[in-house]
Each structure stands twice: as C-alpha cells, then as structure tokens.
Amino acid sequence: MDSLTHKLINSLNIGIIGAAGYTGGELIRILVNHPNANIAFAHSKSQAGKPVYATHTDLLGDTELVFSGDDIQPLLDLQGLNAIFLCSGHGESKKFLDEYQLPETVKVIDLSTDFRNESNGFVYGLPELQREAIKGATKIANPGCFATSIELAVLPLANAGLIQDDIHVSAVTGSTGAGQALSATTHFTWRNNNMSIYKAFTHQHLTEIKMTFGKLQAGFDKPVNFVPYRGDYTRGIIANVYTRYEGTLEEAKALYKAYYASHPFTHVSDSPIDLKQIVNTNKCFVHLEVHDGQLLVTSIIDNLTKGASGQAVQNMNLLFGLPEDAGLRLKAPAF
C-alpha cells in the first residue's frame, strides 16, 4: 500500500471514520491544531469528495482536507497509520470491525456505545478512572457524555467506598447530544423555549455508569435513579447528583480534591458553577454541597468535548505517551 504522502515529522497519522457528524467535526477541529497529529483521512459516505469545510463550515481556512469516499480498506492499510477514531452511529463500530481488517499497529478509539462493556479487548476510556490501563491498551471505548458527567461526580465517593444508598441524578443536555440527524425533538422549532424528560430510569448510559462504580466500590449494587432532560441550548451537560452522606462538606471537598489532584481536566470549584465555564473545553467542573445528610454534587461538561471528541483525543494522548493535555488547552467562552 502507498505510504502517507503528507506525513508530518514527529506526528501521529490519524484516520476518522464517520467524519461528517458532530463528533467527527469536533475531532477535526481539535486535531488540526494538535501539535502531534496529522489527519491522514476523514471518511464520510454521505459527503465523499467534498471539502471538509463545506460541511464543517467554521473550518474554512484551517484545512484543505477532502472527505474520502474510496474503499476504506486501502485507507486502513496506509503505511504509517497510527490510529483511527470511529465516529459513526451506535452499532456501526461493531459492523465496521467485523467487515474490515486493521493492521495490528493501528490503535482504535471508538466513540459509540458498542464496546463500553469492555468486550473484544476494549478498555473503557475514562482517564480519571483507569489512566494506566488506557496507556497500555490498543482499543479504547470512549465513555458516553452523560456517563462521563455523572461518573466524574461520584468517582471519589465510590473510590472511598462511601456509596451507602441510592444515587439520584437529574441532568440536562444540549441538542448536539442527540447527533446531527434531525428528529421531532431536535429541530429548532420544537427545542427552542422548550424542555422535556426522556428515557427516565432507562437511559443507555446507566449500564456503563453502574459498571464504573462497581470497579471502584466492590459489591456496588445501589440503584442509580437517572432522569435526563433535553435542554434549550446547543452544548453542555449539567448533572445534579445526590446521595446519602455522613461526613462534612469540608471532608467531602478534601476527598474530591485529593482524588482529582493528578488529573488535568477535572476540578473542584468552591463556588457555584455554570455551563459557560466549560463549553468548548475538555474540562469537568464539580461543585459540592451537603444538606441534611445528603451530598449534592453538580457536575458540568461539554458533551462534544469532554463528553466525546475531546476525551477521545485525551485517550489518544495517553495511548501514545504524549502529554495528556496536548491539543486540549481550549478556552471557554465564559460570557
């Protein structure tokens, strides 16, 4: 097979499958400015042959990349390819890996739900949970957006074995969390000045959330009562998580700050938090309160960055021994 003709010195050569959607576009935005990444190809069946900036119009002037539409196998066999990101819909990643052969040297980061149960040799890619396992992996299952926000709200508690009772969650996500394809509940006319509950107590991310808590607190079997909301905005998740807790607020803050001290993107805020602090960043902010024996944790992330593509790049950095924050020092709008 041909080698990569535009390989950069000291760079990783990256392929993206499903590059025309929201997560694919967000990956391209991050990787075109990553100091150690070169996008070898961005594949899209629907946009094949078109410039990337024709679909992701904000990238005009940033890249001349054209969506590939050729047979995928020759792209996967390109000499020097280091990793691929799978950004297609849920169920498609498994089909893709069943259909195509990947060289053993190519690492996989999957943004779908297909392998979050860590089947087929995949490692669950939440760095704040298992950074060392990610470093030694070849296949990463990127966490879901709601799951990321909720897990980061509870990890320190589970790590200390302090989950004693049911966990209650209400969380709101922006419209980009539903993907790019339009539906009755995603178009502007319906979503604007509106709010609704969906998949109450049955959301698909509950499976990985319970798995994650069980990794830290042996025998975890408490219900996670999760009520998701569709929000009247584009990006971001705010999750309010509460459960029974017998300590003080100062003890909870010390527990959380100690757990996240070595993690560059998750921070405990002593002041109340809001979404504009984290939109367009790979950060998670958490804020703690104690009320009448209940610990309330508010957790905020951008569903497309820390909840998807940013965390995927964070995992890529760990896989290849790069600084964990390479290419991810992104600025929030703040106001």
Short mmCIF file of C-alpha atoms in Angstrom, two decimals:
data_model
loop_
_atom_site.label_atom_id
_atom_site.label_comp_id
_atom_site.label_asym_id
_atom_site.label_seq_id
_atom_site.Cartn_x
_atom_site.Cartn_y
_atom_site.Cartn_z
CA MET A 1 0.00 0.00 0.00
CA ASP A 2 1.02 3.61 -0.53
CA SER A 3 2.57 5.49 2.35
CA LEU A 4 1.10 8.68 3.72
CA THR A 5 2.24 11.45 1.42
CA HIS A 6 1.58 14.30 3.87
CA LYS A 7 3.05 12.76 6.99
CA LEU A 8 4.44 15.35 9.38
CA ILE A 9 7.66 14.99 11.31
CA ASN A 10 7.11 13.59 14.83
CA SER A 11 3.36 13.33 14.24
CA LEU A 12 0.74 10.64 14.64
CA ASN A 13 -1.19 9.81 11.50
CA ILE A 14 -4.89 9.62 12.27
CA GLY A 15 -7.91 8.37 10.36
CA ILE A 16 -11.51 9.30 11.16
CA ILE A 17 -14.49 7.15 10.17
CA GLY A 18 -17.82 8.99 10.22
CA ALA A 19 -16.15 12.39 9.98
CA ALA A 20 -19.15 14.44 8.84
CA GLY A 21 -21.14 14.28 12.08
CA TYR A 22 -20.87 16.35 15.23
CA THR A 23 -18.21 14.21 16.94
CA GLY A 24 -16.24 13.80 13.70
CA GLY A 25 -16.27 17.55 13.13
CA GLU A 26 -15.22 18.22 16.70
CA LEU A 27 -12.32 15.77 16.32
CA ILE A 28 -11.13 17.55 13.21
CA ARG A 29 -11.29 20.93 14.96
CA ILE A 30 -9.10 19.62 17.77
CA LEU A 31 -6.68 17.60 15.66
CA VAL A 32 -5.92 20.30 13.06
CA ASN A 33 -4.38 22.28 15.95
CA HIS A 34 -2.85 19.33 17.80
CA PRO A 35 0.96 19.60 17.96
CA ASN A 36 1.46 15.87 17.35
CA ALA A 37 -1.35 14.89 14.97
CA ASN A 38 -1.80 14.69 11.23
CA ILE A 39 -5.21 13.76 9.84
CA ALA A 40 -4.44 11.15 7.20
CA PHE A 41 -8.07 10.81 6.10
CA ALA A 42 -11.57 11.83 7.14
CA HIS A 43 -14.05 9.34 5.74
CA SER A 44 -17.72 10.02 5.08
CA LYS A 45 -20.05 8.10 2.80
CA SER A 46 -22.53 10.96 2.60
CA GLN A 47 -20.00 13.76 1.96
CA ALA A 48 -17.39 11.89 -0.11
CA GLY A 49 -15.34 14.13 -2.38
CA LYS A 50 -16.40 17.38 -0.71
CA PRO A 51 -14.03 19.64 1.21
CA VAL A 52 -14.32 19.19 4.96
CA TYR A 53 -15.03 22.91 5.31
CA ALA A 54 -18.12 22.54 3.10
CA THR A 55 -19.74 20.51 5.90
CA HIS A 56 -17.92 21.92 8.93
CA THR A 57 -18.07 25.47 7.68
CA ASP A 58 -16.12 27.01 10.57
CA LEU A 59 -13.03 25.11 9.33
CA LEU A 60 -12.70 27.26 6.20
CA GLY A 61 -9.08 28.40 6.19
CA ASP A 62 -7.98 25.76 8.70
CA THR A 63 -7.76 22.70 6.45
CA GLU A 64 -7.95 21.72 2.78
CA LEU A 65 -8.81 18.13 3.72
CA VAL A 66 -11.38 16.41 1.47
CA PHE A 67 -13.72 13.69 2.72
CA SER A 68 -12.59 10.34 1.40
CA GLY A 69 -15.13 8.07 -0.23
CA ASP A 70 -12.86 5.40 -1.63
CA ASP A 71 -12.86 1.81 -0.45
CA ILE A 72 -11.98 2.01 3.25
CA GLN A 73 -9.57 -0.94 3.36
CA PRO A 74 -6.78 0.79 1.39
CA LEU A 75 -7.00 3.71 3.79
CA LEU A 76 -6.61 1.39 6.76
CA ASP A 77 -3.58 -0.23 5.13
CA LEU A 78 -1.73 3.04 4.59
CA GLN A 79 1.86 2.71 5.79
CA GLY A 80 2.40 4.87 8.82
CA LEU A 81 -1.21 4.99 10.01
CA ASN A 82 -1.20 5.04 13.82
CA ALA A 83 -4.81 5.24 14.96
CA ILE A 84 -8.40 5.54 13.82
CA PHE A 85 -11.38 7.14 15.51
CA LEU A 86 -14.79 5.54 14.92
CA CYS A 87 -17.45 8.27 14.97
CA SER A 88 -20.37 6.53 13.30
CA GLY A 89 -23.68 5.72 15.00
CA HIS A 90 -24.20 3.16 17.72
CA GLY A 91 -23.99 -0.36 16.33
CA GLU A 92 -21.87 0.73 13.38
CA SER A 93 -18.47 0.27 15.04
CA LYS A 94 -19.02 -3.43 15.61
CA LYS A 95 -20.11 -3.83 11.99
CA PHE A 96 -17.06 -1.89 10.83
CA LEU A 97 -14.58 -4.00 12.80
CA ASP A 98 -16.29 -7.20 11.63
CA GLU A 99 -16.02 -6.10 7.99
CA TYR A 100 -12.55 -4.57 7.80
CA GLN A 101 -9.10 -5.80 8.74
CA LEU A 102 -6.92 -3.45 10.77
CA PRO A 103 -3.14 -3.77 10.95
CA GLU A 104 -2.04 -4.76 14.45
CA THR A 105 -0.12 -1.50 14.74
CA VAL A 106 -3.24 0.67 14.32
CA LYS A 107 -4.98 1.62 17.55
CA VAL A 108 -8.75 2.15 17.74
CA ILE A 109 -10.74 4.74 19.68
CA ASP A 110 -14.47 4.09 19.40
CA LEU A 111 -16.93 6.85 20.28
CA SER A 112 -20.02 4.63 20.08
CA THR A 113 -21.63 2.56 22.82
CA ASP A 114 -20.68 -0.75 21.17
CA PHE A 115 -17.74 -1.77 23.38
CA ARG A 116 -18.23 0.18 26.60
CA ASN A 117 -18.73 -3.12 28.40
CA GLU A 118 -15.03 -3.75 27.62
CA SER A 119 -15.76 -6.66 25.29
CA ASN A 120 -13.48 -7.62 22.39
CA GLY A 121 -10.36 -6.33 24.15
CA PHE A 122 -11.57 -2.75 24.55
CA VAL A 123 -10.64 -0.70 27.61
CA TYR A 124 -13.18 1.78 28.97
CA GLY A 125 -11.61 5.17 28.30
CA LEU A 126 -12.35 7.33 31.32
CA PRO A 127 -8.86 8.61 32.26
CA GLU A 128 -9.90 9.65 35.76
CA LEU A 129 -10.88 6.03 36.37
CA GLN A 130 -8.16 3.95 34.70
CA ARG A 131 -5.43 6.07 33.20
CA GLU A 132 -2.77 3.33 33.46
CA ALA A 133 -4.94 0.71 31.74
CA ILE A 134 -5.56 3.16 28.89
CA LYS A 135 -1.82 3.72 28.44
CA GLY A 136 -1.30 0.01 27.80
CA ALA A 137 -4.34 -0.54 25.59
CA THR A 138 -4.76 -0.89 21.83
CA LYS A 139 -8.54 -0.37 21.72
CA ILE A 140 -10.44 2.27 23.66
CA ALA A 141 -14.19 2.55 24.22
CA ASN A 142 -14.81 6.24 24.76
CA PRO A 143 -17.40 6.89 27.51
CA GLY A 144 -20.82 8.37 26.84
CA CYS A 145 -21.42 12.06 27.53
CA PHE A 146 -24.00 11.69 30.32
CA ALA A 147 -21.94 8.84 31.77
CA THR A 148 -18.80 10.99 31.87
CA SER A 149 -20.51 13.79 33.75
CA ILE A 150 -22.24 11.50 36.23
CA GLU A 151 -19.23 9.25 36.81
CA LEU A 152 -16.94 12.20 37.50
CA ALA A 153 -19.47 13.41 40.07
CA VAL A 154 -19.26 10.14 42.01
CA LEU A 155 -15.82 8.55 41.42
CA PRO A 156 -14.15 9.90 44.59
CA LEU A 157 -17.08 8.73 46.70
CA ALA A 158 -17.03 5.24 45.16
CA ASN A 159 -13.24 5.05 45.45
CA ALA A 160 -13.56 5.64 49.20
CA GLY A 161 -16.34 3.02 49.47
CA LEU A 162 -18.79 5.66 50.67
CA ILE A 163 -21.82 5.00 48.47
CA GLN A 164 -24.32 3.87 51.07
CA ASP A 165 -27.67 4.37 49.39
CA ASP A 166 -29.47 5.11 46.13
CA ILE A 167 -27.87 7.65 43.79
CA HIS A 168 -30.26 10.23 42.37
CA VAL A 169 -29.45 12.13 39.18
CA SER A 170 -31.18 14.82 37.18
CA ALA A 171 -29.16 16.02 34.19
CA VAL A 172 -29.76 18.31 31.22
CA THR A 173 -28.02 18.03 27.85
CA GLY A 174 -27.79 20.31 24.85
CA SER A 175 -29.27 19.47 21.47
CA THR A 176 -25.96 18.30 19.97
CA GLY A 177 -26.14 15.30 22.30
CA ALA A 178 -28.78 13.83 20.01
CA GLY A 179 -26.49 13.84 16.96
CA GLN A 180 -26.74 15.62 13.64
CA ALA A 181 -29.73 13.78 12.14
CA LEU A 182 -32.95 15.72 12.64
CA SER A 183 -35.89 14.27 14.53
CA ALA A 184 -39.11 15.59 16.01
CA THR A 185 -37.36 16.57 19.25
CA THR A 186 -34.14 18.08 17.83
CA HIS A 187 -35.22 20.70 15.30
CA PHE A 188 -35.20 24.36 16.39
CA THR A 189 -38.96 24.95 16.33
CA TRP A 190 -39.59 22.23 18.90
CA ARG A 191 -36.47 22.64 21.03
CA ASN A 192 -36.48 26.43 21.33
CA ASN A 193 -38.14 27.71 24.54
CA ASN A 194 -38.86 24.11 25.47
CA MET A 195 -37.69 21.37 27.82
CA SER A 196 -38.61 17.71 28.27
CA ILE A 197 -37.71 14.48 30.03
CA TYR A 198 -36.68 11.40 28.05
CA LYS A 199 -35.62 7.84 28.86
CA ALA A 200 -36.25 8.33 32.58
CA PHE A 201 -34.63 5.49 34.60
CA THR A 202 -33.82 3.61 31.36
CA HIS A 203 -31.09 5.65 29.66
CA GLN A 204 -28.48 3.52 27.87
CA HIS A 205 -25.58 5.12 29.77
CA LEU A 206 -26.79 3.55 33.02
CA THR A 207 -25.06 0.28 32.12
CA GLU A 208 -21.59 1.82 31.90
CA ILE A 209 -22.24 4.06 34.92
CA LYS A 210 -23.03 1.08 37.15
CA MET A 211 -20.05 -0.82 35.74
CA THR A 212 -17.75 2.09 36.56
CA PHE A 213 -18.93 2.47 40.14
CA GLY A 214 -18.51 -1.27 40.61
CA LYS A 215 -14.86 -1.03 39.54
CA LEU A 216 -14.14 1.26 42.49
CA GLN A 217 -16.57 0.09 45.15
CA ALA A 218 -16.66 -3.69 45.30
CA GLY A 219 -20.16 -5.08 45.55
CA PHE A 220 -21.82 -1.85 44.44
CA ASP A 221 -25.49 -2.68 43.93
CA LYS A 222 -27.34 0.54 44.69
CA PRO A 223 -29.92 1.92 42.24
CA VAL A 224 -28.91 4.88 40.07
CA ASN A 225 -32.13 6.82 39.55
CA PHE A 226 -31.38 8.89 36.45
CA VAL A 227 -33.78 11.40 34.90
CA PRO A 228 -32.34 13.02 31.72
CA TYR A 229 -33.66 16.28 30.25
CA ARG A 230 -33.43 17.83 26.80
CA GLY A 231 -32.20 21.39 27.21
CA ASP A 232 -32.96 24.52 25.23
CA TYR A 233 -29.34 25.14 24.16
CA THR A 234 -26.70 23.58 21.94
CA ARG A 235 -23.76 22.31 24.00
CA GLY A 236 -23.13 21.19 27.54
CA ILE A 237 -24.37 18.89 30.30
CA ILE A 238 -25.21 19.89 33.84
CA ALA A 239 -25.79 16.96 36.17
CA ASN A 240 -27.04 17.21 39.73
CA VAL A 241 -26.21 14.05 41.66
CA TYR A 242 -27.11 13.42 45.30
CA THR A 243 -26.87 10.52 47.72
CA ARG A 244 -26.77 9.90 51.48
CA TYR A 245 -23.53 11.05 53.10
CA GLU A 246 -22.44 11.16 56.73
CA GLY A 247 -19.43 13.48 56.51
CA THR A 248 -18.99 17.25 56.47
CA LEU A 249 -18.68 19.50 53.46
CA GLU A 250 -15.02 20.11 54.27
CA GLU A 251 -14.38 16.36 54.35
CA ALA A 252 -16.14 15.89 51.00
CA LYS A 253 -14.12 18.70 49.38
CA ALA A 254 -10.87 17.21 50.69
CA LEU A 255 -11.85 13.79 49.34
CA TYR A 256 -12.68 15.12 45.88
CA LYS A 257 -9.69 17.45 45.60
CA ALA A 258 -7.31 14.65 46.59
CA TYR A 259 -8.81 12.25 44.04
CA TYR A 260 -8.58 14.73 41.16
CA ALA A 261 -5.27 16.35 42.12
CA SER A 262 -3.34 14.47 39.43
CA HIS A 263 -5.96 14.83 36.69
CA PRO A 264 -5.58 17.88 34.44
CA PHE A 265 -9.19 18.36 33.38
CA THR A 266 -11.43 17.72 36.39
CA HIS A 267 -11.54 20.47 39.01
CA VAL A 268 -13.45 21.06 42.23
CA SER A 269 -14.95 24.54 42.44
CA ASP A 270 -15.66 26.15 45.79
CA SER A 271 -18.13 28.49 44.06
CA PRO A 272 -21.34 27.58 42.19
CA ILE A 273 -20.73 26.61 38.57
CA ASP A 274 -22.40 27.21 35.20
CA LEU A 275 -22.10 25.75 31.72
CA LYS A 276 -20.33 28.70 30.09
CA GLN A 277 -17.29 27.90 32.20
CA ILE A 278 -16.70 24.63 30.36
CA VAL A 279 -18.33 24.88 26.91
CA ASN A 280 -15.75 24.27 24.15
CA THR A 281 -13.27 22.78 26.66
CA ASN A 282 -12.24 19.33 27.83
CA LYS A 283 -12.84 20.29 31.45
CA CYS A 284 -15.22 18.96 34.05
CA PHE A 285 -16.07 21.21 36.99
CA VAL A 286 -17.70 19.78 40.10
CA HIS A 287 -19.26 21.68 42.99
CA LEU A 288 -20.21 20.11 46.31
CA GLU A 289 -22.87 20.87 48.90
CA VAL A 290 -24.05 18.95 51.98
CA HIS A 291 -27.69 19.24 53.06
CA ASP A 292 -29.29 17.23 55.87
CA GLY A 293 -27.16 14.15 55.37
CA GLN A 294 -27.17 14.34 51.55
CA LEU A 295 -24.13 15.10 49.41
CA LEU A 296 -25.13 17.10 46.33
CA VAL A 297 -22.58 17.13 43.51
CA THR A 298 -23.10 19.37 40.49
CA SER A 299 -21.01 18.30 37.51
CA ILE A 300 -20.66 20.19 34.21
CA ILE A 301 -19.02 19.19 30.93
CA ASP A 302 -19.27 19.98 27.23
CA ASN A 303 -20.98 16.94 25.73
CA LEU A 304 -18.95 17.20 22.50
CA THR A 305 -15.51 17.69 24.06
CA LYS A 306 -15.06 16.06 27.46
CA GLY A 307 -18.21 14.07 26.70
CA ALA A 308 -16.96 12.81 23.33
CA SER A 309 -14.21 14.05 20.99
CA GLY A 310 -12.02 15.90 23.50
CA GLN A 311 -11.92 12.87 25.77
CA ALA A 312 -11.16 10.73 22.71
CA VAL A 313 -8.10 12.89 22.00
CA GLN A 314 -7.17 12.74 25.68
CA ASN A 315 -7.22 8.95 25.32
CA MET A 316 -5.13 9.17 22.15
CA ASN A 317 -2.54 11.20 24.04
CA LEU A 318 -2.35 8.56 26.75
CA LEU A 319 -2.14 5.71 24.23
CA PHE A 320 0.90 7.23 22.55
CA GLY A 321 2.74 8.60 25.55
CA LEU A 322 2.02 12.26 24.81
CA PRO A 323 1.23 14.87 27.46
CA GLU A 324 -2.35 14.16 28.50
CA ASP A 325 -3.43 17.72 27.73
CA ALA A 326 -1.73 18.01 24.30
CA GLY A 327 -4.02 19.88 21.91
CA LEU A 328 -6.69 20.23 24.58
CA ARG A 329 -5.92 23.52 26.32
CA LEU A 330 -9.12 25.01 24.96
CA LYS A 331 -10.77 28.23 26.13
CA ALA A 332 -14.37 28.50 27.27
CA PRO A 333 -16.49 31.49 26.14
CA ALA A 334 -17.16 32.36 29.83
CA PHE A 335 -19.66 35.08 28.89
#
